[in-house]
Amino acid sequence: EAQVTQNPRYLITVTGKKLTVTCSQNMNHEYMSWYRQDPGLGLRQIYYSMNVEVTDKGDVPEGYKVSRKEKRNFPLILESPSPNQTSLYFCASSLYAPGTGVYEQYFGPGTRLTVT
Amino acid sequence: SQQGEEDPQALSIQEGENATMNCSYKTSINNLQWYRQNSGRGLVHLILIRSNEREKHSGRLRVTLDTSKKSSSLLITASRAADTASYFCATAGAGSYQLTFGKGTKLSVIP
């Protein structure tokens, strides 16, 4: 079954304690992305990757890091989480064609993060 | 940057009625996509319309695109209670590597 998986699904942590949210897809997609969703603000892109070792900042990258060492995995790293990073996080993957743009994205189930 | 803006923010209708949601955007696009999100869950892709297309259908969904007005609409016909969800438009900009989402329309279908 084609899917995007995220772990953990729920996480409560304390300010400053480094954490990693994993994301994996089994569709051989080149393009992967992280979003955060907050009430009233919709989905905002954090980082995206167009292929292995190619990553770029989205609209709200501050306080986050990513890496793309393998095509299927795209972990999101919070080196020193703060309460304003409490949010619902989604990983997504899709095909991508230069000059055509981003195609339909497949989303993971979400990770609800609370930083106290 | 937030490109798509959905209208209305919330919509409540009776089962069997049609629901129409609108999306406006600001810059030129390669394609525009609509997604559905059930409460707290991941988004599900509904339909993609390319910039050179004007209308597209998928089951009970009908999407139109007017690039001269930089707007799109999503029509759900004969709505069902199961259509209750938030609906988002997303734009893939020309020459951009990003998909930019609006804030969504919350649809409630009353049985």
JSON list of N, CA and C in Angstrom, two decimals, chain A residues 6-69:
[
{"chain": "A", "resi": 6, "resn": "GLN", "atom": "N", "xyz": [4.72, 8.57, 9.60]},
{"chain": "A", "resi": 6, "resn": "GLN", "atom": "CA", "xyz": [5.39, 9.50, 10.49]},
{"chain": "A", "resi": 6, "resn": "GLN", "atom": "C", "xyz": [5.43, 8.88, 11.89]},
{"chain": "A", "resi": 7, "resn": "ASN", "atom": "N", "xyz": [6.52, 9.15, 12.56]},
{"chain": "A", "resi": 7, "resn": "ASN", "atom": "CA", "xyz": [6.62, 8.74, 13.96]},
{"chain": "A", "resi": 7, "resn": "ASN", "atom": "C", "xyz": [7.44, 9.74, 14.77]},
{"chain": "A", "resi": 8, "resn": "PRO", "atom": "N", "xyz": [7.03, 10.02, 16.03]},
{"chain": "A", "resi": 8, "resn": "PRO", "atom": "CA", "xyz": [5.81, 9.48, 16.65]},
{"chain": "A", "resi": 8, "resn": "PRO", "atom": "C", "xyz": [4.57, 10.21, 16.18]},
{"chain": "A", "resi": 9, "resn": "ARG", "atom": "N", "xyz": [3.41, 9.73, 16.55]},
{"chain": "A", "resi": 9, "resn": "ARG", "atom": "CA", "xyz": [2.16, 10.41, 16.22]},
{"chain": "A", "resi": 9, "resn": "ARG", "atom": "C", "xyz": [1.84, 11.50, 17.24]},
{"chain": "A", "resi": 10, "resn": "TYR", "atom": "N", "xyz": [2.25, 11.27, 18.46]},
{"chain": "A", "resi": 10, "resn": "TYR", "atom": "CA", "xyz": [2.03, 12.25, 19.52]},
{"chain": "A", "resi": 10, "resn": "TYR", "atom": "C", "xyz": [3.32, 12.36, 20.33]},
{"chain": "A", "resi": 11, "resn": "LEU", "atom": "N", "xyz": [3.65, 13.58, 20.71]},
{"chain": "A", "resi": 11, "resn": "LEU", "atom": "CA", "xyz": [4.87, 13.78, 21.49]},
{"chain": "A", "resi": 11, "resn": "LEU", "atom": "C", "xyz": [4.71, 15.00, 22.38]},
{"chain": "A", "resi": 12, "resn": "ILE", "atom": "N", "xyz": [4.97, 14.79, 23.66]},
{"chain": "A", "resi": 12, "resn": "ILE", "atom": "CA", "xyz": [5.01, 15.89, 24.61]},
{"chain": "A", "resi": 12, "resn": "ILE", "atom": "C", "xyz": [6.45, 15.95, 25.12]},
{"chain": "A", "resi": 13, "resn": "THR", "atom": "N", "xyz": [7.05, 17.12, 25.02]},
{"chain": "A", "resi": 13, "resn": "THR", "atom": "CA", "xyz": [8.44, 17.25, 25.42]},
{"chain": "A", "resi": 13, "resn": "THR", "atom": "C", "xyz": [8.63, 18.58, 26.15]},
{"chain": "A", "resi": 14, "resn": "VAL", "atom": "N", "xyz": [9.86, 18.81, 26.61]},
{"chain": "A", "resi": 14, "resn": "VAL", "atom": "CA", "xyz": [10.16, 20.03, 27.34]},
{"chain": "A", "resi": 14, "resn": "VAL", "atom": "C", "xyz": [11.07, 20.92, 26.51]},
{"chain": "A", "resi": 15, "resn": "THR", "atom": "N", "xyz": [11.03, 22.18, 26.80]},
{"chain": "A", "resi": 15, "resn": "THR", "atom": "CA", "xyz": [11.85, 23.16, 26.09]},
{"chain": "A", "resi": 15, "resn": "THR", "atom": "C", "xyz": [13.31, 22.74, 26.11]},
{"chain": "A", "resi": 16, "resn": "GLY", "atom": "N", "xyz": [13.93, 22.78, 24.92]},
{"chain": "A", "resi": 16, "resn": "GLY", "atom": "CA", "xyz": [15.36, 22.54, 24.81]},
{"chain": "A", "resi": 16, "resn": "GLY", "atom": "C", "xyz": [15.80, 21.11, 24.59]},
{"chain": "A", "resi": 17, "resn": "LYS", "atom": "N", "xyz": [14.89, 20.16, 24.69]},
{"chain": "A", "resi": 17, "resn": "LYS", "atom": "CA", "xyz": [15.27, 18.76, 24.54]},
{"chain": "A", "resi": 17, "resn": "LYS", "atom": "C", "xyz": [15.15, 18.34, 23.07]},
{"chain": "A", "resi": 18, "resn": "LYS", "atom": "N", "xyz": [16.27, 18.09, 22.45]},
{"chain": "A", "resi": 18, "resn": "LYS", "atom": "CA", "xyz": [16.30, 17.76, 21.02]},
{"chain": "A", "resi": 18, "resn": "LYS", "atom": "C", "xyz": [15.39, 16.60, 20.68]},
{"chain": "A", "resi": 19, "resn": "LEU", "atom": "N", "xyz": [14.70, 16.72, 19.55]},
{"chain": "A", "resi": 19, "resn": "LEU", "atom": "CA", "xyz": [13.84, 15.63, 19.11]},
{"chain": "A", "resi": 19, "resn": "LEU", "atom": "C", "xyz": [13.86, 15.51, 17.59]},
{"chain": "A", "resi": 20, "resn": "THR", "atom": "N", "xyz": [13.52, 14.32, 17.13]},
{"chain": "A", "resi": 20, "resn": "THR", "atom": "CA", "xyz": [13.44, 14.04, 15.70]},
{"chain": "A", "resi": 20, "resn": "THR", "atom": "C", "xyz": [12.11, 13.39, 15.40]},
{"chain": "A", "resi": 21, "resn": "VAL", "atom": "N", "xyz": [11.44, 13.89, 14.37]},
{"chain": "A", "resi": 21, "resn": "VAL", "atom": "CA", "xyz": [10.23, 13.26, 13.87]},
{"chain": "A", "resi": 21, "resn": "VAL", "atom": "C", "xyz": [10.59, 12.60, 12.54]},
{"chain": "A", "resi": 22, "resn": "THR", "atom": "N", "xyz": [10.34, 11.31, 12.45]},
{"chain": "A", "resi": 22, "resn": "THR", "atom": "CA", "xyz": [10.73, 10.60, 11.23]},
{"chain": "A", "resi": 22, "resn": "THR", "atom": "C", "xyz": [9.59, 10.62, 10.22]},
{"chain": "A", "resi": 23, "resn": "CYS", "atom": "N", "xyz": [9.97, 10.53, 8.96]},
{"chain": "A", "resi": 23, "resn": "CYS", "atom": "CA", "xyz": [9.01, 10.47, 7.85]},
{"chain": "A", "resi": 23, "resn": "CYS", "atom": "C", "xyz": [9.57, 9.52, 6.81]},
{"chain": "A", "resi": 24, "resn": "SER", "atom": "N", "xyz": [8.74, 8.63, 6.33]},
{"chain": "A", "resi": 24, "resn": "SER", "atom": "CA", "xyz": [9.17, 7.67, 5.32]},
{"chain": "A", "resi": 24, "resn": "SER", "atom": "C", "xyz": [8.06, 7.46, 4.31]},
{"chain": "A", "resi": 25, "resn": "GLN", "atom": "N", "xyz": [8.45, 7.33, 3.02]},
{"chain": "A", "resi": 25, "resn": "GLN", "atom": "CA", "xyz": [7.46, 7.07, 1.97]},
{"chain": "A", "resi": 25, "resn": "GLN", "atom": "C", "xyz": [7.93, 5.89, 1.12]},
{"chain": "A", "resi": 26, "resn": "ASN", "atom": "N", "xyz": [6.97, 5.14, 0.61]},
{"chain": "A", "resi": 26, "resn": "ASN", "atom": "CA", "xyz": [7.30, 3.93, -0.16]},
{"chain": "A", "resi": 26, "resn": "ASN", "atom": "C", "xyz": [6.89, 4.05, -1.62]},
{"chain": "A", "resi": 27, "resn": "MET", "atom": "N", "xyz": [6.80, 5.28, -2.12]},
{"chain": "A", "resi": 27, "resn": "MET", "atom": "CA", "xyz": [6.32, 5.50, -3.48]},
{"chain": "A", "resi": 27, "resn": "MET", "atom": "C", "xyz": [7.43, 5.96, -4.42]},
{"chain": "A", "resi": 28, "resn": "ASN", "atom": "N", "xyz": [8.67, 5.98, -3.94]},
{"chain": "A", "resi": 28, "resn": "ASN", "atom": "CA", "xyz": [9.81, 6.40, -4.76]},
{"chain": "A", "resi": 28, "resn": "ASN", "atom": "C", "xyz": [9.67, 7.84, -5.26]},
{"chain": "A", "resi": 29, "resn": "HIS", "atom": "N", "xyz": [9.02, 8.68, -4.44]},
{"chain": "A", "resi": 29, "resn": "HIS", "atom": "CA", "xyz": [8.85, 10.07, -4.83]},
{"chain": "A", "resi": 29, "resn": "HIS", "atom": "C", "xyz": [10.12, 10.86, -4.63]},
{"chain": "A", "resi": 30, "resn": "GLU", "atom": "N", "xyz": [10.38, 11.76, -5.58]},
{"chain": "A", "resi": 30, "resn": "GLU", "atom": "CA", "xyz": [11.55, 12.62, -5.44]},
{"chain": "A", "resi": 30, "resn": "GLU", "atom": "C", "xyz": [11.31, 13.72, -4.41]},
{"chain": "A", "resi": 31, "resn": "TYR", "atom": "N", "xyz": [10.12, 14.25, -4.39]},
{"chain": "A", "resi": 31, "resn": "TYR", "atom": "CA", "xyz": [9.82, 15.46, -3.62]},
{"chain": "A", "resi": 31, "resn": "TYR", "atom": "C", "xyz": [9.22, 15.09, -2.28]},
{"chain": "A", "resi": 32, "resn": "MET", "atom": "N", "xyz": [9.77, 15.67, -1.21]},
{"chain": "A", "resi": 32, "resn": "MET", "atom": "CA", "xyz": [9.21, 15.50, 0.12]},
{"chain": "A", "resi": 32, "resn": "MET", "atom": "C", "xyz": [9.20, 16.84, 0.82]},
{"chain": "A", "resi": 33, "resn": "SER", "atom": "N", "xyz": [8.28, 16.96, 1.78]},
{"chain": "A", "resi": 33, "resn": "SER", "atom": "CA", "xyz": [8.07, 18.27, 2.39]},
{"chain": "A", "resi": 33, "resn": "SER", "atom": "C", "xyz": [7.55, 18.11, 3.82]},
{"chain": "A", "resi": 34, "resn": "TRP", "atom": "N", "xyz": [7.83, 19.11, 4.63]},
{"chain": "A", "resi": 34, "resn": "TRP", "atom": "CA", "xyz": [7.28, 19.19, 5.97]},
{"chain": "A", "resi": 34, "resn": "TRP", "atom": "C", "xyz": [6.44, 20.46, 6.09]},
{"chain": "A", "resi": 35, "resn": "TYR", "atom": "N", "xyz": [5.27, 20.31, 6.75]},
{"chain": "A", "resi": 35, "resn": "TYR", "atom": "CA", "xyz": [4.38, 21.43, 7.01]},
{"chain": "A", "resi": 35, "resn": "TYR", "atom": "C", "xyz": [4.03, 21.43, 8.49]},
{"chain": "A", "resi": 36, "resn": "ARG", "atom": "N", "xyz": [3.69, 22.60, 8.97]},
{"chain": "A", "resi": 36, "resn": "ARG", "atom": "CA", "xyz": [3.06, 22.70, 10.27]},
{"chain": "A", "resi": 36, "resn": "ARG", "atom": "C", "xyz": [1.69, 23.34, 10.09]},
{"chain": "A", "resi": 37, "resn": "GLN", "atom": "N", "xyz": [0.76, 22.91, 10.91]},
{"chain": "A", "resi": 37, "resn": "GLN", "atom": "CA", "xyz": [-0.60, 23.42, 10.82]},
{"chain": "A", "resi": 37, "resn": "GLN", "atom": "C", "xyz": [-1.01, 23.99, 12.16]},
{"chain": "A", "resi": 38, "resn": "ASP", "atom": "N", "xyz": [-1.39, 25.25, 12.17]},
{"chain": "A", "resi": 38, "resn": "ASP", "atom": "CA", "xyz": [-1.81, 25.94, 13.37]},
{"chain": "A", "resi": 38, "resn": "ASP", "atom": "C", "xyz": [-3.17, 26.58, 13.14]},
{"chain": "A", "resi": 39, "resn": "PRO", "atom": "N", "xyz": [-4.01, 26.62, 14.17]},
{"chain": "A", "resi": 39, "resn": "PRO", "atom": "CA", "xyz": [-5.36, 27.20, 14.01]},
{"chain": "A", "resi": 39, "resn": "PRO", "atom": "C", "xyz": [-5.29, 28.63, 13.47]},
{"chain": "A", "resi": 40, "resn": "GLY", "atom": "N", "xyz": [-6.08, 28.89, 12.44]},
{"chain": "A", "resi": 40, "resn": "GLY", "atom": "CA", "xyz": [-6.14, 30.22, 11.87]},
{"chain": "A", "resi": 40, "resn": "GLY", "atom": "C", "xyz": [-5.02, 30.55, 10.91]},
{"chain": "A", "resi": 41, "resn": "LEU", "atom": "N", "xyz": [-4.02, 29.69, 10.83]},
{"chain": "A", "resi": 41, "resn": "LEU", "atom": "CA", "xyz": [-2.88, 29.98, 9.96]},
{"chain": "A", "resi": 41, "resn": "LEU", "atom": "C", "xyz": [-2.76, 28.99, 8.81]},
{"chain": "A", "resi": 42, "resn": "GLY", "atom": "N", "xyz": [-3.54, 27.94, 8.83]},
{"chain": "A", "resi": 42, "resn": "GLY", "atom": "CA", "xyz": [-3.48, 26.97, 7.75]},
{"chain": "A", "resi": 42, "resn": "GLY", "atom": "C", "xyz": [-2.20, 26.17, 7.77]},
{"chain": "A", "resi": 43, "resn": "LEU", "atom": "N", "xyz": [-1.84, 25.61, 6.63]},
{"chain": "A", "resi": 43, "resn": "LEU", "atom": "CA", "xyz": [-0.59, 24.85, 6.50]},
{"chain": "A", "resi": 43, "resn": "LEU", "atom": "C", "xyz": [0.52, 25.75, 6.02]},
{"chain": "A", "resi": 44, "resn": "ARG", "atom": "N", "xyz": [1.64, 25.68, 6.69]},
{"chain": "A", "resi": 44, "resn": "ARG", "atom": "CA", "xyz": [2.79, 26.45, 6.28]},
{"chain": "A", "resi": 44, "resn": "ARG", "atom": "C", "xyz": [3.97, 25.49, 6.09]},
{"chain": "A", "resi": 45, "resn": "GLN", "atom": "N", "xyz": [4.68, 25.71, 5.01]},
{"chain": "A", "resi": 45, "resn": "GLN", "atom": "CA", "xyz": [5.77, 24.80, 4.67]},
{"chain": "A", "resi": 45, "resn": "GLN", "atom": "C", "xyz": [7.02, 25.15, 5.47]},
{"chain": "A", "resi": 46, "resn": "ILE", "atom": "N", "xyz": [7.67, 24.13, 6.02]},
{"chain": "A", "resi": 46, "resn": "ILE", "atom": "CA", "xyz": [8.86, 24.33, 6.82]},
{"chain": "A", "resi": 46, "resn": "ILE", "atom": "C", "xyz": [10.11, 24.15, 5.96]},
{"chain": "A", "resi": 47, "resn": "TYR", "atom": "N", "xyz": [10.23, 22.97, 5.38]},
{"chain": "A", "resi": 47, "resn": "TYR", "atom": "CA", "xyz": [11.34, 22.63, 4.49]},
{"chain": "A", "resi": 47, "resn": "TYR", "atom": "C", "xyz": [10.81, 21.71, 3.41]},
{"chain": "A", "resi": 48, "resn": "TYR", "atom": "N", "xyz": [11.53, 21.66, 2.30]},
{"chain": "A", "resi": 48, "resn": "TYR", "atom": "CA", "xyz": [11.21, 20.70, 1.28]},
{"chain": "A", "resi": 48, "resn": "TYR", "atom": "C", "xyz": [12.50, 20.15, 0.67]},
{"chain": "A", "resi": 49, "resn": "SER", "atom": "N", "xyz": [12.36, 19.04, -0.03]},
{"chain": "A", "resi": 49, "resn": "SER", "atom": "CA", "xyz": [13.51, 18.39, -0.66]},
{"chain": "A", "resi": 49, "resn": "SER", "atom": "C", "xyz": [13.10, 17.88, -2.02]},
{"chain": "A", "resi": 50, "resn": "MET", "atom": "N", "xyz": [13.91, 18.20, -3.01]},
{"chain": "A", "resi": 50, "resn": "MET", "atom": "CA", "xyz": [13.58, 17.78, -4.37]},
{"chain": "A", "resi": 50, "resn": "MET", "atom": "C", "xyz": [14.24, 16.46, -4.75]},
{"chain": "A", "resi": 51, "resn": "ASN", "atom": "N", "xyz": [15.20, 16.03, -3.93]},
{"chain": "A", "resi": 51, "resn": "ASN", "atom": "CA", "xyz": [15.81, 14.72, -4.14]},
{"chain": "A", "resi": 51, "resn": "ASN", "atom": "C", "xyz": [16.86, 14.52, -3.05]},
{"chain": "A", "resi": 52, "resn": "VAL", "atom": "N", "xyz": [17.54, 13.40, -3.09]},
{"chain": "A", "resi": 52, "resn": "VAL", "atom": "CA", "xyz": [18.55, 13.08, -2.09]},
{"chain": "A", "resi": 52, "resn": "VAL", "atom": "C", "xyz": [19.60, 14.20, -2.06]},
{"chain": "A", "resi": 53, "resn": "GLU", "atom": "N", "xyz": [19.90, 14.64, -0.85]},
{"chain": "A", "resi": 53, "resn": "GLU", "atom": "CA", "xyz": [20.90, 15.67, -0.59]},
{"chain": "A", "resi": 53, "resn": "GLU", "atom": "C", "xyz": [20.52, 17.06, -1.14]},
{"chain": "A", "resi": 54, "resn": "VAL", "atom": "N", "xyz": [19.28, 17.24, -1.54]},
{"chain": "A", "resi": 54, "resn": "VAL", "atom": "CA", "xyz": [18.82, 18.54, -2.03]},
{"chain": "A", "resi": 54, "resn": "VAL", "atom": "C", "xyz": [17.65, 19.00, -1.17]},
{"chain": "A", "resi": 55, "resn": "THR", "atom": "N", "xyz": [17.89, 19.99, -0.32]},
{"chain": "A", "resi": 55, "resn": "THR", "atom": "CA", "xyz": [16.84, 20.50, 0.55]},
{"chain": "A", "resi": 55, "resn": "THR", "atom": "C", "xyz": [16.82, 22.02, 0.46]},
{"chain": "A", "resi": 56, "resn": "ASP", "atom": "N", "xyz": [15.68, 22.61, 0.81]},
{"chain": "A", "resi": 56, "resn": "ASP", "atom": "CA", "xyz": [15.57, 24.06, 0.79]},
{"chain": "A", "resi": 56, "resn": "ASP", "atom": "C", "xyz": [14.53, 24.51, 1.78]},
{"chain": "A", "resi": 57, "resn": "LYS", "atom": "N", "xyz": [14.67, 25.77, 2.20]},
{"chain": "A", "resi": 57, "resn": "LYS", "atom": "CA", "xyz": [13.77, 26.32, 3.20]},
{"chain": "A", "resi": 57, "resn": "LYS", "atom": "C", "xyz": [12.40, 26.62, 2.60]},
{"chain": "A", "resi": 58, "resn": "GLY", "atom": "N", "xyz": [11.39, 26.39, 3.42]},
{"chain": "A", "resi": 58, "resn": "GLY", "atom": "CA", "xyz": [10.05, 26.82, 3.07]},
{"chain": "A", "resi": 58, "resn": "GLY", "atom": "C", "xyz": [9.77, 28.18, 3.65]},
{"chain": "A", "resi": 59, "resn": "ASP", "atom": "N", "xyz": [8.55, 28.37, 4.13]},
{"chain": "A", "resi": 59, "resn": "ASP", "atom": "CA", "xyz": [8.15, 29.69, 4.63]},
{"chain": "A", "resi": 59, "resn": "ASP", "atom": "C", "xyz": [8.48, 29.91, 6.10]},
{"chain": "A", "resi": 60, "resn": "VAL", "atom": "N", "xyz": [8.59, 28.84, 6.88]},
{"chain": "A", "resi": 60, "resn": "VAL", "atom": "CA", "xyz": [8.84, 28.98, 8.32]},
{"chain": "A", "resi": 60, "resn": "VAL", "atom": "C", "xyz": [9.93, 28.01, 8.78]},
{"chain": "A", "resi": 61, "resn": "PRO", "atom": "N", "xyz": [11.17, 28.17, 8.33]},
{"chain": "A", "resi": 61, "resn": "PRO", "atom": "CA", "xyz": [12.21, 27.19, 8.63]},
{"chain": "A", "resi": 61, "resn": "PRO", "atom": "C", "xyz": [12.93, 27.38, 9.97]},
{"chain": "A", "resi": 62, "resn": "GLU", "atom": "N", "xyz": [12.72, 28.55, 10.62]},
{"chain": "A", "resi": 62, "resn": "GLU", "atom": "CA", "xyz": [13.52, 28.86, 11.82]},
{"chain": "A", "resi": 62, "resn": "GLU", "atom": "C", "xyz": [13.24, 27.85, 12.93]},
{"chain": "A", "resi": 63, "resn": "GLY", "atom": "N", "xyz": [14.30, 27.32, 13.48]},
{"chain": "A", "resi": 63, "resn": "GLY", "atom": "CA", "xyz": [14.20, 26.37, 14.59]},
{"chain": "A", "resi": 63, "resn": "GLY", "atom": "C", "xyz": [14.12, 24.92, 14.15]},
{"chain": "A", "resi": 64, "resn": "TYR", "atom": "N", "xyz": [14.18, 24.67, 12.86]},
{"chain": "A", "resi": 64, "resn": "TYR", "atom": "CA", "xyz": [14.07, 23.31, 12.32]},
{"chain": "A", "resi": 64, "resn": "TYR", "atom": "C", "xyz": [15.27, 22.97, 11.44]},
{"chain": "A", "resi": 65, "resn": "LYS", "atom": "N", "xyz": [15.56, 21.69, 11.37]},
{"chain": "A", "resi": 65, "resn": "LYS", "atom": "CA", "xyz": [16.56, 21.16, 10.44]},
{"chain": "A", "resi": 65, "resn": "LYS", "atom": "C", "xyz": [15.98, 19.93, 9.78]},
{"chain": "A", "resi": 66, "resn": "VAL", "atom": "N", "xyz": [16.49, 19.63, 8.59]},
{"chain": "A", "resi": 66, "resn": "VAL", "atom": "CA", "xyz": [16.08, 18.41, 7.89]},
{"chain": "A", "resi": 66, "resn": "VAL", "atom": "C", "xyz": [17.32, 17.78, 7.26]},
{"chain": "A", "resi": 67, "resn": "SER", "atom": "N", "xyz": [17.17, 16.55, 6.84]},
{"chain": "A", "resi": 67, "resn": "SER", "atom": "CA", "xyz": [18.21, 15.90, 6.05]},
{"chain": "A", "resi": 67, "resn": "SER", "atom": "C", "xyz": [17.54, 14.94, 5.08]},
{"chain": "A", "resi": 68, "resn": "ARG", "atom": "N", "xyz": [18.21, 14.67, 3.97]},
{"chain": "A", "resi": 68, "resn": "ARG", "atom": "CA", "xyz": [17.66, 13.72, 2.98]},
{"chain": "A", "resi": 68, "resn": "ARG", "atom": "C", "xyz": [18.83, 12.87, 2.49]},
{"chain": "A", "resi": 69, "resn": "LYS", "atom": "N", "xyz": [19.15, 11.87, 3.26]},
{"chain": "A", "resi": 69, "resn": "LYS", "atom": "CA", "xyz": [20.26, 10.98, 2.93]},
{"chain": "A", "resi": 69, "resn": "LYS", "atom": "C", "xyz": [19.80, 9.80, 2.07]}
]
